[in-house]
Coordinates of C-alpha atoms in Angstrom, one line a residue:
M1 CA -19.9 15.0 -3.3
S2 CA -22.5 16.8 -5.2
K3 CA -24.5 15.3 -8.1
S4 CA -22.7 18.4 -10.1
K5 CA -19.0 16.7 -9.9
T6 CA -18.6 14.7 -12.9
L7 CA -16.3 11.5 -11.6
D8 CA -13.4 9.5 -12.9
A9 CA -12.2 6.1 -12.6
E10 CA -9.9 7.3 -9.6
D11 CA -13.1 9.1 -8.1
W12 CA -14.5 4.7 -7.8
I13 CA -10.9 3.3 -7.0
K14 CA -10.5 5.5 -3.7
A15 CA -14.1 4.5 -2.7
A16 CA -13.7 1.1 -3.1
A17 CA -10.4 1.2 -1.3
R18 CA -11.9 2.8 1.3
S19 CA -14.6 0.1 1.2
L20 CA -12.3 -2.8 1.8
T21 CA -10.6 -0.7 5.2
L22 CA -13.9 -0.7 6.1
S23 CA -16.1 -3.8 5.1
G24 CA -13.4 -5.8 3.2
P25 CA -13.9 -7.6 -0.2
N26 CA -17.2 -8.0 0.1
G27 CA -17.7 -3.9 0.5
I28 CA -17.0 -3.5 -3.0
K29 CA -20.4 -3.3 -4.4
V30 CA -21.0 -1.6 -6.5
E31 CA -24.8 0.0 -5.4
R32 CA -22.9 1.2 -1.6
L33 CA -20.1 2.5 -3.6
A34 CA -22.9 5.0 -5.8
R35 CA -24.3 5.8 -2.7
E36 CA -20.7 6.7 -1.1
L37 CA -20.6 8.6 -4.1
N38 CA -23.6 10.0 -4.4
V39 CA -24.5 9.4 -7.7
T40 CA -25.9 6.7 -10.1
K41 CA -24.6 3.2 -11.0
G42 CA -24.8 4.5 -14.1
S43 CA -21.7 6.4 -13.4
F44 CA -19.5 3.4 -12.4
Y45 CA -20.5 1.6 -15.7
W46 CA -18.4 4.6 -17.7
H47 CA -15.4 3.7 -16.4
F48 CA -15.4 -0.1 -15.3
K49 CA -17.1 -3.1 -17.3
D50 CA -18.0 -4.7 -14.0
V51 CA -16.5 -5.2 -10.2
N52 CA -13.8 -7.3 -11.0
A53 CA -12.3 -4.4 -13.3
L54 CA -12.2 -1.8 -10.4
K55 CA -10.6 -4.5 -8.0
L56 CA -8.0 -5.1 -10.4
A57 CA -7.5 -1.1 -11.5
M58 CA -7.7 -0.5 -7.3
L59 CA -4.9 -3.1 -6.7
E60 CA -3.0 -1.8 -9.9
R61 CA -3.2 1.8 -8.0
W62 CA -1.9 0.3 -4.7
E63 CA 0.8 -1.0 -6.0
T64 CA 1.7 2.3 -7.7
I65 CA 1.0 4.5 -4.9
T66 CA 2.8 2.0 -2.0
T67 CA 5.8 0.5 -3.8
E68 CA 6.7 2.9 -6.5
D69 CA 5.6 6.2 -5.4
I70 CA 7.2 5.0 -1.7
I71 CA 10.1 4.2 -3.6
T72 CA 10.4 7.5 -5.3
G73 CA 9.6 9.4 -2.1
A74 CA 12.1 7.6 0.0
V75 CA 15.5 8.2 -1.9
K76 CA 14.4 11.8 -3.8
S77 CA 15.8 14.4 -1.5
D78 CA 18.7 12.1 0.7
D79 CA 20.7 8.7 -0.1
A80 CA 21.7 7.9 2.9
L81 CA 20.7 4.3 4.1
E82 CA 19.2 5.4 7.2
N83 CA 17.1 8.0 5.7
V84 CA 15.9 6.3 2.7
L85 CA 14.2 3.7 5.7
L86 CA 13.4 6.5 7.7
N87 CA 11.2 8.1 4.8
I88 CA 9.8 4.1 3.8
A89 CA 8.8 3.8 7.5
I90 CA 7.0 7.4 8.0
L91 CA 5.5 7.0 4.1
G92 CA 4.2 3.8 4.6
L93 CA 3.0 3.5 8.2
V94 CA 2.5 7.0 9.4
K95 CA 1.4 9.2 6.3
P96 CA -0.3 6.6 3.9
P97 CA -2.5 8.3 1.9
A98 CA -6.4 8.6 3.4
D99 CA -8.2 8.4 0.3
Y100 CA -6.4 4.8 -1.1
G101 CA -7.7 3.5 2.8
G102 CA -5.0 5.2 4.9
A103 CA -3.1 2.5 7.5
R104 CA -5.8 -0.3 7.4
A105 CA -5.3 -0.9 3.3
E106 CA -2.5 -2.7 3.4
S107 CA -3.6 -5.1 5.9
A108 CA -7.2 -5.3 4.1
I109 CA -5.7 -6.1 0.7
R110 CA -3.2 -8.7 2.2
E111 CA -6.6 -10.3 4.0
W112 CA -8.1 -10.1 0.7
A113 CA -5.1 -12.0 -0.8
K114 CA -6.0 -15.1 1.2
Y115 CA -9.5 -15.8 -0.9
D116 CA -8.6 -14.2 -4.2
Q117 CA -5.5 -15.6 -6.8
D118 CA -5.6 -11.9 -8.6
V119 CA -4.8 -10.3 -4.8
D120 CA -2.6 -12.8 -4.3
D121 CA -0.7 -11.7 -7.2
S122 CA -0.7 -7.9 -6.9
I123 CA 1.0 -9.3 -2.9
K124 CA 4.0 -11.3 -4.5
R125 CA 4.9 -8.6 -6.9
V126 CA 4.9 -6.0 -4.4
D127 CA 7.0 -8.0 -1.6
T128 CA 9.6 -8.9 -4.4
R129 CA 10.0 -5.3 -6.0
R130 CA 9.7 -4.0 -2.5
L131 CA 12.6 -6.8 -0.6
S132 CA 14.7 -6.4 -4.1
F133 CA 14.9 -2.3 -3.6
L134 CA 16.1 -3.0 0.6
R135 CA 18.1 -5.5 -0.9
T136 CA 19.7 -3.6 -3.1
R137 CA 19.9 -0.1 -0.7
F138 CA 21.8 -2.1 2.0
E139 CA 24.6 -3.8 -0.5
H140 CA 24.9 -0.1 -1.6
A141 CA 26.0 0.9 2.0
G142 CA 28.7 -1.9 2.2
L143 CA 26.8 -5.2 3.5
S144 CA 27.3 -8.4 2.1
K145 CA 24.6 -10.2 0.2
Q146 CA 23.7 -12.7 2.5
D147 CA 23.4 -9.3 5.5
A148 CA 21.7 -7.5 3.0
E149 CA 18.8 -9.9 2.2
Q150 CA 18.8 -10.5 6.1
R151 CA 18.3 -7.0 7.1
S152 CA 16.2 -6.4 4.3
A153 CA 13.7 -8.8 4.8
L154 CA 13.7 -8.0 9.1
F155 CA 13.1 -4.3 8.3
Y156 CA 10.3 -5.4 5.8
A157 CA 8.8 -7.7 8.2
T158 CA 8.6 -5.6 11.1
M159 CA 7.1 -2.9 8.3
I160 CA 4.0 -5.5 7.5
G161 CA 3.9 -6.6 11.2
A162 CA 3.6 -3.2 12.0
G163 CA 0.7 -1.8 9.6
W164 CA -0.9 -5.3 10.7
L165 CA -1.5 -3.4 14.4
T166 CA -2.2 0.7 12.9
N167 CA -5.4 0.3 15.3
T168 CA -3.5 -0.7 18.6
L169 CA 0.1 0.7 17.9
T170 CA 1.4 4.5 17.5
L171 CA 4.9 4.6 16.4
K172 CA 6.6 8.1 16.8
T173 CA 9.3 8.8 14.4
E174 CA 12.2 8.5 17.2
T175 CA 11.2 5.3 17.7
I176 CA 11.3 4.1 14.0
R177 CA 14.5 6.1 13.8
D178 CA 16.3 3.8 16.8
F179 CA 15.0 1.0 15.4
I180 CA 16.6 1.2 12.2
R181 CA 20.0 2.8 13.7
S182 CA 20.3 -0.5 15.4
L183 CA 19.7 -2.7 12.2
L184 CA 21.8 -0.7 10.7
S185 CA 24.8 -1.2 13.5

Protein backbone atom coordinates (compact mmCIF):
# COMPACT_ATOMS: atom_id res chain seq x y z
CA MET A 1 0.00 0.00 0.00
CA SER A 2 1.50 3.34 -0.95
CA LYS A 3 1.74 6.31 1.38
CA SER A 4 -0.44 8.32 -0.99
CA LYS A 5 -3.49 6.14 -0.33
CA THR A 6 -5.79 7.52 2.31
CA LEU A 7 -6.61 4.81 4.81
CA ASP A 8 -9.97 4.43 6.42
CA ALA A 9 -10.93 2.63 9.62
CA GLU A 10 -11.72 -0.53 7.65
CA ASP A 11 -8.08 -0.78 6.47
CA TRP A 12 -6.94 -0.78 10.10
CA ILE A 13 -9.59 -3.35 11.06
CA LYS A 14 -8.48 -5.67 8.25
CA ALA A 15 -4.83 -5.31 9.22
CA ALA A 16 -5.66 -6.01 12.87
CA ALA A 17 -7.65 -9.13 11.92
CA ARG A 18 -4.80 -10.45 9.77
CA SER A 19 -2.32 -9.71 12.57
CA LEU A 20 -4.53 -11.55 15.06
CA THR A 21 -4.49 -14.70 12.94
CA LEU A 22 -0.71 -14.57 12.53
CA SER A 23 0.43 -13.41 15.97
CA GLY A 24 -2.51 -13.55 18.34
CA PRO A 25 -3.94 -10.56 20.22
CA ASN A 26 -0.47 -9.34 21.20
CA GLY A 27 0.16 -8.73 17.49
CA ILE A 28 -2.46 -5.99 17.42
CA LYS A 29 -0.15 -3.06 18.06
CA VAL A 30 -0.35 0.36 16.43
CA GLU A 31 3.30 0.50 15.40
CA ARG A 32 3.24 -2.97 13.89
CA LEU A 33 0.02 -2.30 11.95
CA ALA A 34 1.30 1.08 10.73
CA ARG A 35 4.42 -0.64 9.38
CA GLU A 36 2.29 -3.22 7.58
CA LEU A 37 0.11 -0.49 6.09
CA ASN A 38 3.15 1.67 5.28
CA VAL A 39 1.80 4.73 7.12
CA THR A 40 2.57 6.66 10.28
CA LYS A 41 0.95 5.91 13.64
CA GLY A 42 -0.88 9.24 13.37
CA SER A 43 -3.16 7.71 10.76
CA PHE A 44 -4.35 5.19 13.34
CA TYR A 45 -5.30 7.86 15.87
CA TRP A 46 -7.33 9.68 13.24
CA HIS A 47 -9.70 6.68 13.24
CA PHE A 48 -9.40 5.16 16.72
CA LYS A 49 -8.96 6.49 20.24
CA ASP A 50 -6.75 3.55 21.22
CA VAL A 51 -6.01 -0.10 20.48
CA ASN A 52 -9.00 -1.24 22.53
CA ALA A 53 -11.31 0.81 20.29
CA LEU A 54 -9.75 -0.92 17.27
CA LYS A 55 -10.23 -4.34 18.86
CA LEU A 56 -13.89 -3.61 19.60
CA ALA A 57 -14.44 -2.39 16.01
CA MET A 58 -12.69 -5.50 14.71
CA LEU A 59 -14.95 -7.74 16.80
CA GLU A 60 -18.06 -5.91 15.62
CA ARG A 61 -16.96 -6.31 12.01
CA TRP A 62 -16.16 -10.00 12.59
CA GLU A 63 -19.65 -10.56 14.03
CA THR A 64 -21.23 -8.97 10.96
CA ILE A 65 -19.07 -10.73 8.36
CA THR A 66 -19.15 -14.19 9.90
CA THR A 67 -22.74 -14.20 11.05
CA GLU A 68 -25.14 -11.77 9.41
CA ASP A 69 -23.38 -11.69 6.03
CA ILE A 70 -23.13 -15.49 5.94
CA ILE A 71 -26.78 -15.91 6.93
CA THR A 72 -27.84 -13.46 4.23
CA GLY A 73 -25.61 -15.15 1.65
CA ALA A 74 -26.78 -18.62 2.64
CA VAL A 75 -30.48 -17.97 2.06
CA LYS A 76 -30.47 -15.45 -0.79
CA SER A 77 -30.84 -17.83 -3.71
CA ASP A 78 -32.37 -21.00 -2.31
CA ASP A 79 -34.46 -21.67 0.77
CA ALA A 80 -34.03 -25.47 0.89
CA LEU A 81 -32.36 -26.48 4.16
CA GLU A 82 -29.71 -28.66 2.49
CA ASN A 83 -28.62 -25.77 0.29
CA VAL A 84 -28.71 -23.25 3.14
CA LEU A 85 -26.45 -25.47 5.25
CA LEU A 86 -24.11 -26.09 2.32
CA ASN A 87 -23.89 -22.36 1.66
CA ILE A 88 -23.11 -21.69 5.32
CA ALA A 89 -20.34 -24.28 5.28
CA ILE A 90 -18.82 -22.98 2.06
CA LEU A 91 -18.98 -19.33 3.11
CA GLY A 92 -17.68 -20.09 6.59
CA LEU A 93 -15.06 -22.74 5.89
CA VAL A 94 -14.12 -22.68 2.22
CA LYS A 95 -14.39 -18.99 1.32
CA PRO A 96 -13.91 -16.84 4.42
CA PRO A 97 -12.70 -13.33 3.53
CA ALA A 98 -8.87 -13.28 3.42
CA ASP A 99 -8.84 -9.52 4.07
CA TYR A 100 -10.14 -10.24 7.57
CA GLY A 101 -7.81 -13.09 8.46
CA GLY A 102 -9.31 -15.86 6.34
CA ALA A 103 -10.07 -19.33 7.62
CA ARG A 104 -7.96 -18.91 10.76
CA ALA A 105 -9.82 -15.84 12.05
CA GLU A 106 -12.60 -17.77 13.79
CA SER A 107 -10.26 -20.01 15.77
CA ALA A 108 -7.95 -17.06 16.58
CA ILE A 109 -10.88 -15.10 17.99
CA ARG A 110 -12.13 -18.11 19.96
CA GLU A 111 -8.65 -18.60 21.43
CA TRP A 112 -8.47 -14.89 22.29
CA ALA A 113 -11.83 -15.15 24.10
CA LYS A 114 -10.15 -17.24 26.80
CA TYR A 115 -8.27 -14.13 27.93
CA ASP A 116 -10.55 -11.19 27.11
CA GLN A 117 -14.10 -10.66 28.37
CA ASP A 118 -15.11 -8.40 25.44
CA VAL A 119 -14.10 -11.13 23.02
CA ASP A 120 -15.88 -13.77 25.07
CA ASP A 121 -19.04 -11.63 25.03
CA SER A 122 -18.74 -11.33 21.24
CA ILE A 123 -18.39 -15.12 20.90
CA LYS A 124 -21.48 -15.66 23.04
CA ARG A 125 -23.53 -13.26 20.88
CA VAL A 126 -22.32 -14.95 17.70
CA ASP A 127 -22.96 -18.47 18.97
CA THR A 128 -26.44 -17.53 20.18
CA ARG A 129 -27.35 -15.86 16.88
CA ARG A 130 -25.96 -18.64 14.69
CA LEU A 131 -27.57 -21.46 16.70
CA SER A 132 -30.88 -19.63 16.80
CA PHE A 133 -30.82 -19.24 13.03
CA LEU A 134 -29.95 -22.91 12.51
CA ARG A 135 -32.63 -24.17 14.94
CA THR A 136 -35.24 -22.05 13.19
CA ARG A 137 -34.20 -23.41 9.78
CA PHE A 138 -34.38 -27.01 11.01
CA GLU A 139 -37.80 -26.38 12.59
CA HIS A 140 -39.10 -24.79 9.37
CA ALA A 141 -37.96 -27.93 7.57
CA GLY A 142 -40.35 -29.94 9.75
CA LEU A 143 -38.14 -31.22 12.56
CA SER A 144 -39.38 -31.19 16.14
CA LYS A 145 -37.98 -28.52 18.42
CA GLN A 146 -35.80 -31.07 20.23
CA ASP A 147 -34.54 -32.67 17.01
CA ALA A 148 -33.90 -29.24 15.47
CA GLU A 149 -31.88 -28.23 18.52
CA GLN A 150 -29.77 -31.40 18.42
CA ARG A 151 -29.08 -31.30 14.70
CA SER A 152 -28.32 -27.58 14.63
CA ALA A 153 -25.89 -28.09 17.53
CA LEU A 154 -24.21 -30.99 15.72
CA PHE A 155 -23.91 -29.02 12.48
CA TYR A 156 -22.56 -25.97 14.30
CA ALA A 157 -20.08 -27.95 16.39
CA THR A 158 -18.82 -29.65 13.23
CA MET A 159 -18.33 -26.30 11.49
CA ILE A 160 -16.47 -24.83 14.49
CA GLY A 161 -14.31 -27.95 14.78
CA ALA A 162 -13.51 -27.93 11.08
CA GLY A 163 -12.51 -24.29 11.45
CA TRP A 164 -9.95 -25.23 14.09
CA LEU A 165 -8.42 -27.72 11.66
CA THR A 166 -8.03 -25.38 8.68
CA ASN A 167 -4.25 -25.86 8.64
CA THR A 168 -4.49 -29.65 8.40
CA LEU A 169 -7.87 -30.27 6.81
CA THR A 170 -9.21 -29.55 3.35
CA LEU A 171 -12.88 -30.33 2.91
CA LYS A 172 -14.35 -30.85 -0.53
CA THR A 173 -17.77 -29.43 -1.27
CA GLU A 174 -19.12 -32.90 -2.05
CA THR A 175 -17.91 -34.24 1.31
CA ILE A 176 -19.65 -31.36 3.07
CA ARG A 177 -22.81 -32.04 1.06
CA ASP A 178 -22.70 -35.74 2.03
CA PHE A 179 -22.37 -34.82 5.71
CA ILE A 180 -25.34 -32.45 5.45
CA ARG A 181 -27.45 -35.09 3.71
CA SER A 182 -26.68 -37.60 6.44
CA LEU A 183 -27.54 -34.99 9.08
CA LEU A 184 -30.88 -34.38 7.40
CA SER A 185 -31.79 -38.03 6.85
